[in-house]
Coordinates of C-alpha atoms (C1' of nucleotides) in Angstrom, one line a residue:
Chain Q
M28 CA -3.8 25.9 -25.0
S29 CA -3.2 22.2 -25.5
H30 CA -2.5 19.5 -23.0
P31 CA -1.3 16.5 -25.1
E32 CA -0.4 14.5 -22.0
L33 CA -3.8 14.9 -20.3
S34 CA -6.9 12.7 -20.7
E35 CA -9.9 14.2 -22.3
Q36 CA -11.7 14.6 -19.0
E37 CA -8.7 16.4 -17.5
I38 CA -8.6 18.8 -20.4
L39 CA -12.3 19.5 -20.1
R40 CA -12.0 20.2 -16.4
R41 CA -9.1 22.6 -17.0
E42 CA -11.3 24.4 -19.5
S43 CA -14.2 24.6 -17.0
L44 CA -11.7 26.1 -14.6
Q45 CA -10.9 28.8 -17.0
K46 CA -14.5 29.5 -17.8
L47 CA -15.3 29.9 -14.1
R48 CA -12.5 32.4 -13.9
D49 CA -13.9 34.2 -16.9
L50 CA -17.2 34.5 -15.1
G51 CA -15.4 36.1 -12.1
I52 CA -15.6 33.0 -10.0
D53 CA -12.5 32.1 -8.0
P54 CA -12.1 28.3 -8.2
Y55 CA -9.8 28.3 -5.1
P56 CA -11.2 31.0 -2.8
A57 CA -9.1 31.9 0.3
A58 CA -11.8 32.9 2.8
L59 CA -13.0 30.5 5.4
Y60 CA -16.4 28.9 4.8
P61 CA -18.7 29.2 7.9
V62 CA -19.7 25.5 8.2
D63 CA -22.2 24.9 11.0
A64 CA -23.6 21.5 10.0
F65 CA -22.5 18.0 9.0
A66 CA -24.2 15.4 6.9
A67 CA -24.5 12.8 9.6
D68 CA -25.9 15.3 12.2
I69 CA -28.5 16.6 9.7
K70 CA -29.7 13.0 9.2
A71 CA -29.6 12.2 12.9
N72 CA -31.3 15.4 14.1
F73 CA -33.6 16.4 11.3
E74 CA -35.6 19.6 11.8
D75 CA -37.8 20.6 8.9
G76 CA -36.9 24.0 7.6
K77 CA -33.8 24.5 9.8
Q78 CA -31.1 26.6 8.2
V79 CA -27.8 24.9 7.7
C80 CA -24.4 25.7 6.2
L81 CA -22.3 22.7 5.1
A82 CA -19.4 22.0 2.8
G83 CA -17.9 19.0 1.1
R84 CA -17.3 17.2 -2.2
M85 CA -20.0 16.8 -4.7
L86 CA -20.0 13.1 -5.6
S87 CA -23.1 12.8 -7.7
Q88 CA -25.4 15.0 -9.7
R89 CA -28.9 14.2 -11.0
I90 CA -30.0 17.0 -13.3
M91 CA -33.6 17.1 -14.2
G92 CA -34.0 20.3 -16.2
K93 CA -34.9 23.1 -13.9
A94 CA -34.2 21.2 -10.8
S95 CA -31.4 18.9 -9.7
F96 CA -30.2 16.8 -6.9
A97 CA -26.6 16.3 -5.9
E98 CA -24.8 14.5 -3.1
I99 CA -22.3 16.2 -0.9
Q100 CA -19.8 14.2 1.1
D101 CA -18.2 15.8 4.2
A102 CA -16.1 14.3 6.9
S103 CA -19.2 12.7 8.5
G104 CA -20.9 11.2 5.5
R105 CA -23.1 12.1 2.6
I106 CA -26.2 14.2 2.3
Q107 CA -28.4 14.9 -0.7
V108 CA -28.9 18.6 -1.6
Y109 CA -31.6 20.0 -3.9
F110 CA -31.0 22.8 -6.4
N111 CA -33.9 24.7 -8.0
R112 CA -33.1 27.0 -10.9
D113 CA -35.7 29.7 -10.4
E114 CA -35.0 30.0 -6.7
L115 CA -31.2 30.2 -7.2
C116 CA -31.7 32.5 -10.2
P117 CA -34.8 34.5 -9.7
G118 CA -34.1 37.1 -12.4
E119 CA -33.6 36.7 -16.2
D120 CA -30.0 35.6 -15.8
K121 CA -29.9 31.8 -15.3
T122 CA -26.1 31.5 -15.6
L123 CA -25.5 30.4 -12.1
Y124 CA -27.7 27.4 -12.5
N125 CA -27.5 26.6 -16.2
E126 CA -23.8 27.3 -16.7
V127 CA -22.0 27.1 -13.4
F128 CA -23.9 24.4 -11.6
K129 CA -24.9 22.2 -14.6
K130 CA -21.8 22.6 -16.8
L131 CA -18.8 24.0 -15.0
L132 CA -19.0 22.0 -11.8
D133 CA -17.6 18.5 -11.8
L134 CA -17.9 15.5 -9.5
G135 CA -15.3 15.8 -6.9
D136 CA -15.5 19.6 -6.6
F137 CA -15.7 21.1 -3.1
L138 CA -18.9 23.1 -2.6
G139 CA -20.2 25.2 0.2
I140 CA -24.0 25.0 0.6
K141 CA -26.4 27.2 2.5
G142 CA -30.0 26.1 2.7
H143 CA -32.6 24.5 4.8
M144 CA -33.4 20.9 5.8
F145 CA -36.4 19.2 4.1
K146 CA -37.6 15.8 3.1
T147 CA -38.3 14.8 -0.5
Q148 CA -41.4 13.1 -1.6
V149 CA -39.7 9.8 -1.2
G150 CA -38.7 10.8 2.3
E151 CA -35.0 11.3 1.8
I152 CA -33.6 13.9 4.2
S153 CA -32.0 16.6 2.0
V154 CA -30.9 20.2 2.1
H155 CA -32.8 22.7 -0.1
V156 CA -30.0 25.0 -1.5
T157 CA -30.5 28.7 -1.3
E158 CA -26.9 29.6 -1.9
F159 CA -23.9 27.7 -3.1
Q160 CA -20.2 28.5 -3.6
L161 CA -17.4 26.7 -5.3
L162 CA -14.7 26.1 -2.6
S163 CA -12.2 24.1 -4.6
K164 CA -12.1 22.7 -8.2
S165 CA -11.1 19.1 -8.8
L166 CA -9.1 18.6 -12.0
R167 CA -9.0 14.8 -12.0
P168 CA -12.0 12.5 -12.2
L169 CA -12.4 10.3 -9.1
P170 CA -13.5 6.7 -9.4
L171 CA -17.1 6.6 -8.6
P172 CA -18.5 3.5 -7.0
K173 CA -22.2 3.4 -6.8
T174 CA -24.4 1.7 -4.3
D175 CA -27.7 0.3 -5.5
A176 CA -31.0 0.0 -3.6
A177 CA -30.0 -3.4 -2.3
G178 CA -26.8 -2.0 -0.9
I179 CA -24.6 -3.7 -3.5
V180 CA -21.6 -1.6 -4.5
H181 CA -20.9 -1.4 -8.2
D182 CA -17.7 -0.4 -9.9
A183 CA -15.9 -0.3 -6.6
F184 CA -12.4 1.1 -6.5
T185 CA -10.6 -2.0 -5.5
D186 CA -7.2 -2.3 -7.3
P187 CA -4.8 -2.6 -4.3
E188 CA -2.0 -0.9 -6.1
L189 CA -4.0 2.2 -6.9
R190 CA -5.7 2.2 -3.5
Y191 CA -2.3 2.2 -1.6
R192 CA -0.5 4.5 -3.9
Q193 CA -3.4 7.0 -4.0
R194 CA -4.8 6.5 -0.5
Y195 CA -6.4 9.9 -0.7
V196 CA -8.6 8.6 -3.4
D197 CA -9.3 5.4 -1.5
L198 CA -10.4 7.4 1.5
V199 CA -12.7 9.6 -0.5
V200 CA -14.6 6.8 -2.3
N201 CA -14.3 3.9 0.1
R202 CA -16.1 4.7 3.4
Q203 CA -15.0 1.4 5.0
V204 CA -11.4 2.4 4.5
K205 CA -11.9 5.6 6.4
D206 CA -13.6 3.7 9.2
V207 CA -10.5 1.5 9.7
F208 CA -8.3 4.6 10.2
I209 CA -10.9 6.2 12.5
K210 CA -10.7 3.0 14.6
R211 CA -6.9 3.1 14.5
T212 CA -7.0 6.6 16.1
K213 CA -9.6 5.5 18.6
L214 CA -7.2 2.7 19.6
F215 CA -4.3 5.1 20.2
N216 CA -6.6 7.4 22.1
A217 CA -8.0 4.6 24.3
M218 CA -4.5 3.5 25.2
R219 CA -3.4 7.0 26.0
D220 CA -6.4 7.4 28.2
F221 CA -5.8 4.2 30.0
F222 CA -2.1 5.0 30.7
N223 CA -2.7 8.6 31.5
S224 CA -5.4 7.9 34.0
A225 CA -3.0 5.4 35.6
G226 CA -0.6 8.3 36.0
Y227 CA 2.0 7.3 33.5
M228 CA 3.7 9.8 31.2
E229 CA 4.0 9.8 27.5
V230 CA 7.6 10.6 26.4
E231 CA 9.6 10.8 23.2
T232 CA 13.0 9.2 22.7
P233 CA 15.5 9.3 19.8
V234 CA 14.7 7.8 16.4
L235 CA 18.3 8.3 15.2
Q236 CA 20.5 6.1 17.4
A237 CA 24.2 5.5 17.3
I238 CA 23.6 1.9 18.5
P239 CA 20.4 0.3 17.4
G240 CA 19.4 -1.6 20.5
G241 CA 16.4 -3.1 22.3
A242 CA 15.6 -5.8 19.7
S243 CA 17.2 -8.1 17.2
A244 CA 16.7 -6.9 13.7
R245 CA 18.6 -5.4 10.8
P246 CA 18.5 -1.6 11.0
F247 CA 18.3 1.1 8.4
I248 CA 21.6 3.0 8.4
T249 CA 22.1 6.7 7.6
H250 CA 24.8 9.2 8.1
H251 CA 25.1 12.4 10.1
N252 CA 27.2 14.9 8.1
A253 CA 28.2 17.3 10.9
L254 CA 29.3 14.5 13.2
D255 CA 30.5 12.4 10.3
I256 CA 29.2 9.2 12.0
P257 CA 26.8 6.5 11.0
L258 CA 23.4 6.6 12.6
Y259 CA 20.7 4.0 12.7
M260 CA 17.0 4.4 12.6
R261 CA 15.6 2.8 15.7
I262 CA 14.5 -0.8 15.7
A263 CA 13.1 -0.4 19.2
N264 CA 13.0 2.3 22.0
E265 CA 13.3 -0.1 24.9
L266 CA 16.7 0.9 26.2
Y267 CA 15.9 4.6 26.2
L268 CA 12.7 4.1 28.1
K269 CA 14.6 2.1 30.7
R270 CA 17.1 5.0 31.0
L271 CA 14.1 7.2 31.9
I272 CA 13.1 4.7 34.7
V273 CA 16.7 5.0 35.9
G274 CA 16.1 8.8 35.9
G275 CA 13.3 8.5 38.3
F276 CA 10.0 8.3 36.3
D277 CA 7.6 5.8 37.7
G278 CA 5.9 5.0 34.4
V279 CA 6.7 6.1 30.9
Y280 CA 5.3 5.1 27.6
E281 CA 5.9 5.9 24.0
F282 CA 4.2 5.1 20.7
S283 CA 7.3 4.3 18.7
K284 CA 7.7 4.3 15.0
N285 CA 10.3 1.5 14.5
F286 CA 12.2 0.7 11.4
R287 CA 13.5 -2.7 10.4
N288 CA 15.3 -3.4 7.2
E289 CA 13.8 -6.7 6.5
G290 CA 11.3 -8.4 4.2
M291 CA 7.9 -7.0 3.5
D292 CA 4.7 -9.1 3.4
R293 CA 1.2 -8.8 4.6
T294 CA 2.2 -8.6 8.3
H295 CA 5.5 -6.7 7.9
N296 CA 6.1 -3.1 6.8
P297 CA 9.6 -1.6 7.0
E298 CA 8.3 1.1 9.4
F299 CA 5.7 0.1 12.0
T300 CA 4.4 1.3 15.3
A301 CA 5.0 -0.3 18.6
M302 CA 3.8 0.9 22.0
E303 CA 6.1 0.4 24.8
I304 CA 5.4 1.1 28.5
Y305 CA 7.7 0.7 31.5
V306 CA 6.4 0.8 35.1
A307 CA 8.7 0.8 38.1
Y308 CA 8.2 -1.5 41.1
K309 CA 6.1 -3.9 39.1
D310 CA 6.8 -7.4 37.8
Y311 CA 5.5 -9.4 34.9
N312 CA 2.6 -10.9 36.8
W313 CA 1.3 -7.4 37.5
M314 CA 1.9 -6.6 33.8
M315 CA -0.3 -9.5 32.7
D316 CA -3.2 -8.2 34.8
F317 CA -2.5 -4.7 33.4
T318 CA -2.3 -5.9 29.8
E319 CA -5.6 -7.8 29.9
Q320 CA -7.4 -4.8 31.4
L321 CA -5.8 -2.6 28.8
L322 CA -6.9 -4.7 25.9
E323 CA -10.4 -5.1 27.2
H324 CA -10.6 -1.4 27.5
C325 CA -9.2 -0.8 24.0
A326 CA -11.5 -3.3 22.3
L327 CA -14.5 -1.7 24.0
A328 CA -13.4 1.8 23.0
V329 CA -12.8 0.8 19.4
N330 CA -15.6 -1.5 18.6
G331 CA -18.0 -1.1 21.5
T332 CA -17.6 -4.8 22.4
T333 CA -14.8 -7.1 23.5
I334 CA -15.7 -9.5 20.8
A335 CA -13.7 -9.1 17.5
Q336 CA -14.2 -11.1 14.3
F337 CA -10.9 -11.9 12.5
G338 CA -11.4 -13.9 9.4
E339 CA -12.9 -17.2 10.5
H340 CA -12.0 -16.6 14.2
T341 CA -14.1 -14.9 16.8
I342 CA -11.9 -13.5 19.5
D343 CA -12.9 -12.2 22.9
F344 CA -10.7 -9.6 24.5
K345 CA -12.6 -9.8 27.8
A346 CA -10.1 -10.2 30.7
P347 CA -8.8 -12.5 32.1
Y348 CA -6.7 -14.4 29.6
K349 CA -5.4 -17.9 29.9
R350 CA -1.7 -18.2 31.1
V351 CA 0.4 -21.0 29.9
T352 CA 4.1 -21.5 30.4
M353 CA 6.2 -22.1 27.3
R354 CA 7.3 -25.5 28.7
Q355 CA 3.7 -26.5 29.2
A356 CA 2.7 -25.3 25.8
I357 CA 5.4 -27.5 24.2
I358 CA 4.3 -30.4 26.2
D359 CA 0.7 -29.8 25.2
F360 CA 1.4 -29.8 21.5
T361 CA 4.4 -32.1 21.1
G362 CA 4.6 -34.2 24.3
F363 CA 8.2 -33.2 24.7
D364 CA 9.4 -31.7 27.9
I365 CA 12.2 -29.1 27.4
A366 CA 13.0 -28.9 31.1
G367 CA 16.7 -29.7 31.9
K368 CA 17.5 -30.7 28.3
T369 CA 20.9 -30.0 26.8
E370 CA 21.4 -28.1 23.5
D371 CA 22.1 -31.4 21.7
E372 CA 19.0 -33.1 23.1
L373 CA 16.9 -30.1 22.0
R374 CA 18.4 -30.1 18.6
S375 CA 17.7 -33.8 18.0
A376 CA 14.2 -33.4 19.4
A377 CA 13.5 -30.6 17.0
R378 CA 14.9 -32.6 14.1
G379 CA 12.6 -35.4 15.2
M380 CA 9.6 -33.0 14.9
G381 CA 10.6 -32.2 11.3
I382 CA 12.0 -28.8 12.2
E383 CA 14.9 -27.5 10.3
V384 CA 17.8 -26.6 12.6
D385 CA 21.5 -25.8 12.3
E386 CA 24.6 -25.6 14.4
T387 CA 24.4 -21.8 14.9
M388 CA 21.2 -22.3 17.0
G389 CA 21.6 -22.1 20.7
K390 CA 19.2 -23.5 23.3
G391 CA 16.9 -20.5 23.3
K392 CA 16.7 -20.4 19.5
L393 CA 15.9 -24.1 19.3
I394 CA 13.1 -23.8 21.9
D395 CA 11.8 -20.8 20.0
E396 CA 11.8 -22.8 16.8
I397 CA 9.9 -25.6 18.4
F398 CA 7.3 -23.3 19.9
G399 CA 7.0 -21.3 16.7
E400 CA 6.5 -24.4 14.6
K401 CA 4.3 -26.5 16.8
C402 CA 2.5 -24.4 19.3
E403 CA 2.2 -20.7 18.4
G404 CA -0.5 -21.1 15.7
N405 CA -2.8 -22.9 18.1
Y406 CA -3.5 -20.0 20.4
I407 CA -6.5 -18.2 18.9
Q408 CA -8.1 -16.6 22.0
P409 CA -5.8 -14.2 23.8
T410 CA -3.3 -16.3 25.7
F411 CA -0.3 -15.3 27.7
I412 CA 2.7 -17.6 27.1
T413 CA 5.1 -17.2 30.0
D414 CA 8.6 -18.1 31.2
Y415 CA 10.8 -18.1 28.1
P416 CA 14.2 -19.6 28.1
K417 CA 17.0 -17.3 29.2
E418 CA 18.9 -17.4 25.9
M419 CA 16.1 -15.8 23.9
S420 CA 15.6 -12.9 26.2
P421 CA 18.8 -11.0 26.9
L422 CA 17.0 -8.0 28.5
C423 CA 14.7 -10.0 30.8
K424 CA 15.2 -10.8 34.4
V425 CA 15.9 -14.4 35.4
H426 CA 12.9 -16.3 36.7
R427 CA 12.7 -16.1 40.5
N428 CA 12.2 -19.9 40.7
D429 CA 14.2 -21.3 37.8
P430 CA 17.5 -19.8 36.7
S431 CA 17.2 -21.3 33.1
L432 CA 14.1 -19.3 32.5
T433 CA 13.1 -15.6 32.4
E434 CA 10.1 -13.7 33.7
R435 CA 8.8 -13.0 30.3
F436 CA 5.4 -13.3 28.6
E437 CA 4.1 -12.9 25.1
L438 CA 0.4 -12.4 24.3
M439 CA -0.7 -14.6 21.5
V440 CA -3.9 -13.8 19.5
C441 CA -4.9 -15.8 16.4
G442 CA -1.6 -17.6 16.6
K443 CA 0.5 -14.5 16.4
E444 CA 2.3 -12.4 18.9
V445 CA 0.7 -9.0 19.7
A446 CA 2.5 -8.2 23.0
N447 CA 5.8 -9.0 24.7
A448 CA 6.6 -8.1 28.3
Y449 CA 9.3 -8.7 30.9
S450 CA 10.2 -8.3 34.5
E451 CA 13.0 -6.1 33.2
L452 CA 16.6 -7.1 33.9
N453 CA 18.1 -4.5 36.2
D454 CA 21.2 -6.3 37.5
P455 CA 23.9 -4.5 35.5
I456 CA 26.4 -7.3 35.9
D457 CA 24.0 -9.9 34.7
Q458 CA 23.0 -7.6 31.8
R459 CA 26.6 -7.2 30.8
E460 CA 27.0 -11.0 30.7
R461 CA 23.9 -11.4 28.7
F462 CA 25.1 -8.9 26.1
E463 CA 28.4 -10.9 26.0
E464 CA 26.4 -14.1 25.4
Q465 CA 24.8 -12.2 22.5
L466 CA 28.2 -11.4 21.1
K467 CA 29.1 -15.0 21.2
L468 CA 26.0 -15.9 19.3
Q469 CA 26.9 -13.3 16.8
E470 CA 30.3 -14.9 16.4
R471 CA 28.6 -18.2 15.8
G472 CA 26.8 -16.6 12.9
D473 CA 23.5 -15.5 14.4
D474 CA 23.0 -12.2 12.6
E475 CA 20.0 -11.3 14.8
A476 CA 22.0 -11.1 18.0
M477 CA 22.0 -7.8 19.8
F478 CA 24.7 -5.1 20.0
I479 CA 26.2 -4.0 23.3
D480 CA 25.1 -0.6 24.5
Q481 CA 27.7 0.6 27.0
D482 CA 25.8 3.7 28.0
F483 CA 22.8 1.6 28.8
L484 CA 24.9 -0.6 31.1
R485 CA 26.3 2.5 32.7
A486 CA 22.7 3.7 33.4
L487 CA 21.9 0.3 35.0
E488 CA 25.0 0.5 37.2
Y489 CA 23.5 3.7 38.7
G490 CA 20.5 1.6 39.6
M491 CA 17.2 0.9 38.0
P492 CA 14.3 0.0 40.3
P493 CA 12.5 -3.3 39.7
T494 CA 10.4 -2.6 36.6
S495 CA 8.1 -4.4 34.3
G496 CA 7.9 -3.4 30.6
L497 CA 5.4 -4.2 27.9
G498 CA 5.5 -3.8 24.1
I499 CA 2.5 -4.0 21.8
G500 CA 2.5 -4.2 18.0
M501 CA 0.0 -1.5 17.3
D502 CA -0.4 -2.4 13.6
R503 CA -1.1 -6.0 14.4
L504 CA -3.5 -5.2 17.1
I505 CA -5.5 -2.8 14.9
M506 CA -5.6 -5.6 12.2
Y507 CA -7.3 -7.8 14.8
L508 CA -9.7 -5.1 15.8
T509 CA -10.7 -4.2 12.3
N510 CA -10.6 -7.7 10.7
N511 CA -7.9 -6.9 8.2
A512 CA -5.5 -9.6 7.2
S513 CA -3.0 -7.2 5.7
I514 CA -0.9 -4.6 7.4
Q515 CA -1.2 -2.4 4.3
E516 CA -4.9 -2.0 5.1
V517 CA -4.2 -0.4 8.5
L518 CA -1.4 1.9 7.4
F519 CA -2.3 5.1 5.6
F520 CA 0.7 4.9 3.3
P521 CA 2.2 1.4 3.2
Q522 CA 5.7 1.1 1.7
M523 CA 5.5 0.6 -2.0
R524 CA 8.2 0.4 -4.7
P525 CA 8.5 4.0 -6.0
E526 CA 6.6 4.6 -9.2
V527 CA 8.9 4.9 -12.2
Q528 CA 8.0 7.4 -14.8
A529 CA 8.3 6.0 -18.2
P530 CA 10.8 8.1 -20.2
K531 CA 8.9 10.7 -22.0
V532 CA 11.7 11.2 -24.6
T533 CA 11.0 10.6 -28.2
L534 CA 13.9 8.8 -29.7
N535 CA 14.7 8.7 -33.4
E536 CA 15.3 5.5 -35.3
T537 CA 19.0 5.2 -34.5
E538 CA 18.6 6.2 -30.9
T539 CA 15.9 3.6 -30.4
A540 CA 18.1 0.9 -32.0
I541 CA 21.0 1.7 -29.7
F542 CA 18.7 1.9 -26.7
S543 CA 17.0 -1.4 -27.3
K544 CA 20.4 -3.1 -27.9
M545 CA 21.5 -1.8 -24.5
Q546 CA 18.3 -3.0 -22.9
Q547 CA 19.4 -6.5 -23.8
E548 CA 23.0 -6.0 -22.9
K549 CA 22.8 -3.8 -19.8
Q550 CA 26.5 -3.0 -20.1
L551 CA 28.9 -3.0 -23.0
L552 CA 32.2 -1.7 -24.1
L553 CA 31.6 1.5 -26.0
S554 CA 33.8 0.3 -28.9
E555 CA 31.9 -3.0 -29.0
L556 CA 28.5 -1.3 -29.0
R557 CA 29.7 0.9 -31.9
T558 CA 30.4 -2.1 -34.1
H559 CA 26.8 -3.1 -34.0
F560 CA 25.7 0.0 -35.9
D561 CA 26.7 0.9 -39.4
I562 CA 26.3 4.6 -39.2
S563 CA 28.4 7.7 -39.6
N564 CA 30.5 8.8 -36.7
K565 CA 28.6 12.1 -36.4
L566 CA 25.2 10.3 -36.2
W567 CA 26.7 7.9 -33.7
D568 CA 28.0 10.8 -31.6
T569 CA 24.7 12.8 -31.5
S570 CA 22.6 9.7 -30.9
L571 CA 24.7 8.6 -27.9
K572 CA 24.7 12.2 -26.6
T573 CA 20.9 12.3 -26.7
L574 CA 20.7 9.0 -24.8
T575 CA 23.1 10.0 -22.1
K576 CA 21.6 13.5 -21.8
N577 CA 18.2 11.9 -21.1
Q578 CA 19.8 9.6 -18.6
L579 CA 18.9 6.5 -20.4
L580 CA 22.5 5.4 -20.8
A581 CA 25.7 6.4 -19.1
V582 CA 29.3 6.2 -20.2
S583 CA 32.0 5.5 -17.6
K584 CA 35.7 4.9 -17.7
E585 CA 37.3 2.0 -15.9
D586 CA 41.0 1.2 -16.4
D587 CA 41.1 3.3 -19.5
L588 CA 38.2 1.3 -21.0
L589 CA 34.9 3.1 -21.8
F590 CA 31.8 1.3 -20.8
V591 CA 28.2 2.1 -21.7
K592 CA 25.6 1.2 -19.0
L593 CA 21.9 1.1 -19.1
L594 CA 20.4 3.3 -16.4
Chain X
rG12 C1' 14.4 -15.2 -3.3
rA13 C1' 10.6 -19.2 -5.4
rU14 C1' 5.8 -20.4 -7.5
rC15 C1' 1.1 -19.0 -9.2
rC16 C1' -2.4 -15.0 -10.7
rU17 C1' -2.6 -10.2 -12.9
rG18 C1' -1.8 -5.5 -16.1
rU19 C1' -7.3 -3.4 -22.0
rA20 C1' -11.0 4.0 -21.9
rG21 C1' -10.9 8.5 -16.0
rC22 C1' -13.2 3.8 -12.9
rU23 C1' -14.9 -1.5 -12.8
rC24 C1' -14.4 -5.2 -16.3
rA25 C1' -15.5 -8.4 -21.2
rG26 C1' -12.7 -9.6 -25.4
rC27 C1' -13.5 -17.5 -27.7
rU28 C1' -9.3 -21.8 -31.6
rG29 C1' -4.8 -15.0 -33.7
rG30 C1' -8.4 -11.4 -38.4
rU31 C1' -10.5 -3.3 -38.2
rA32 C1' -10.9 -2.8 -29.8
rG33 C1' -16.3 -3.7 -26.5
rA34 C1' -19.9 -2.8 -22.2
rG35 C1' -21.6 -0.2 -17.7
rC36 C1' -20.4 4.0 -15.0
rA37 C1' -17.9 8.7 -15.8
rA38 C1' -17.5 12.6 -19.9
rU39 C1' -19.8 15.8 -24.0
rA40 C1' -24.7 17.7 -26.4
rC41 C1' -30.0 18.0 -26.1
rA42 C1' -34.7 17.0 -23.2
rC43 C1' -36.7 16.7 -18.3
rU44 C1' -39.1 21.3 -11.4
rU45 C1' -38.8 16.2 -5.5
rU46 C1' -34.9 12.3 -8.2
rU47 C1' -31.8 8.6 -6.0
rA48 C1' -27.4 2.9 -9.3
rA49 C1' -32.6 9.1 -11.9
rU50 C1' -34.4 8.5 -17.1
rG51 C1' -34.4 9.1 -22.7
rU52 C1' -31.7 10.2 -27.4
rA53 C1' -27.1 11.2 -29.7
rU54 C1' -21.6 11.7 -29.5
rG55 C1' -16.5 11.6 -28.3
rG56 C1' -12.7 8.9 -25.8
rG57 C1' -7.4 3.5 -26.2
rC58 C1' 1.3 3.5 -26.7
rC59 C1' -4.5 -3.1 -25.2
rC60 C1' 2.3 -2.3 -19.2
rU61 C1' 7.3 -2.3 -22.0
rG62 C1' 10.8 -4.7 -25.4
rG63 C1' 11.7 -8.8 -28.5
rG64 C1' 10.0 -13.3 -31.3
rU65 C1' 6.5 -16.4 -34.2
rU66 C1' 3.0 -15.0 -38.2
rC67 C1' 0.6 -12.4 -44.3
rG68 C1' -1.6 -10.5 -39.6
rA69 C1' -0.8 -10.3 -32.2
rA70 C1' -4.7 -7.2 -26.9
rU71 C1' -4.8 -12.6 -27.9
rC72 C1' 0.6 -17.4 -28.8
rC73 C1' 6.1 -17.6 -27.1
rC74 C1' 10.4 -15.2 -24.5
rA75 C1' 12.4 -11.4 -21.5
rG76 C1' 11.6 -7.2 -18.4
rC77 C1' 8.7 -3.8 -15.2
rG78 C1' 4.5 -3.0 -11.7
rG79 C1' 0.8 -5.2 -8.4
rG80 C1' -1.5 -9.2 -5.7
rA81 C1' -1.6 -14.1 -3.3
rU82 C1' 1.1 -18.4 -1.3
rC83 C1' 5.8 -20.0 0.5
rA84 C1' 10.8 -19.0 2.3
rC85 C1' 13.4 -15.2 5.1
rC86 C1' 12.5 -11.8 9.0
rA87 C1' 9.8 -10.9 15.5

RNA sequence: GAUCCUGUAGCUCAGCUGGUAGAGCAAUACACUUUUAAUGUAUGGGCCCUGGGUUCGAAUCCCAGCGGGAUCACCA
């Protein structure tokens, strides 16, 4: 048996696997293991001599002749276990200890341990093993960071590429990574609790949509074969939740995986999670109160405190939060009053502030640019920015006191938006006009403008009660609550470019020559490529066939001309 | 898309003005019955990201490509 493609350590582990089988030990047993204890509980509730049964990965081994220590890591943490040869193998046959434990087990293997609690001479809480069983064999060596007496981690597994691509490894060896995701789940649970106890209902709405509505973004497109129509992955679920309010639910919410076909960076992933909630008979003022209560509740549930450290900033999620109108925010940071200004006045004011603007921008977009450039970044503590211009908010009700504004707020934290809410527009005629405005913007060249959803308008025509809606970027919020500057750190499996397997084909001299020529040229006429090689037609033919068969090159015919392409 | 940084053993990283590829951990063998970054002795392990170029000679210098990261631009 040879494994030329495997590393030395992988080969050795496969050999150990076979030796275990030869000894009659099943390296992947089927039966359940009757776990009744966890590492963290044993440490927290130590009782000398108490029998325990635990299971987990063995992550270190300290062998000292006839006795050994090992560390077992289970879901709760790590605990030291003690193996004694003559207790585990009371008779003449010491195979279980000498062979199985010392030689055939590897770091990373899952073990089941039965034994009793005790403290070592240096006072470390441990489990004295009376029986152990291999539960699953690990065939690949894990990276093994070590923590010294001073708490400094050595040889940490830190390469971001490896950590994201092999998150399972990251989670095994980097405890702090696991804690981030535990907090993420706590956040979701805390929100659910808060909404459920308020009497609102969690719902599910379509991810595949014929019209991608509810936000301005480029969608992912796919195709439904049976219907033979294009379908879009949702960019937002807003319009569906409002249909449910039309249908008579008082409060509905959904944690919505949204998909946007746009750039990726440390705050954007192509798929991300938003929470949206809609509550009937409320307005955006009520929603501000609700939001600050919600976030205070969530921060407490996740971190046990309303204070969160994010980079250099200390944020306090304790309610209430400051409320500033967008007009006032712009006055505060630029001295410019947007009230009553025409589009041209706004454009030249923006230019005067050094902001790049162009002719496709309407009033709303211009104000948005000014706010984004000059104001947004200054709001570190949670702050509600209210009363956005009408043009920017096509789904939002006109302000009760000023027809040029809408009843909208965004919650800014550390200079970034984490929540967005409206008194929802429920006037179907107004909504239709707003959609038509969006169409005009689209015609002017604004590729972010929204599509018109006729069915949504029909629903509004049946009547939607006054409603307030709120959307929260869950990924961004959990970044704040766990002090992570990168969205990749709060997603289990952030989007990565797929790994490309290097071709495993061994090419002969001629094939290599042709292939490297094509690596330079990318595409060539077959006849022209041929002229570069002074070889027999037969060799030419077989070499090219090898290359195409291994999908390194492809030959295609266009207008009676044969082209060779690099794949 | 632009700029900068980066790619060396299973993991974390050295490797100078070009000259036979190094350490710690992990692995293998031996010793060791309460250790804890266990210890001691010995041993094995490399397409130095890929392809070109310069050179007597390239992990090292140059060019191109690929992957990753950071910053910026774009994008709620």
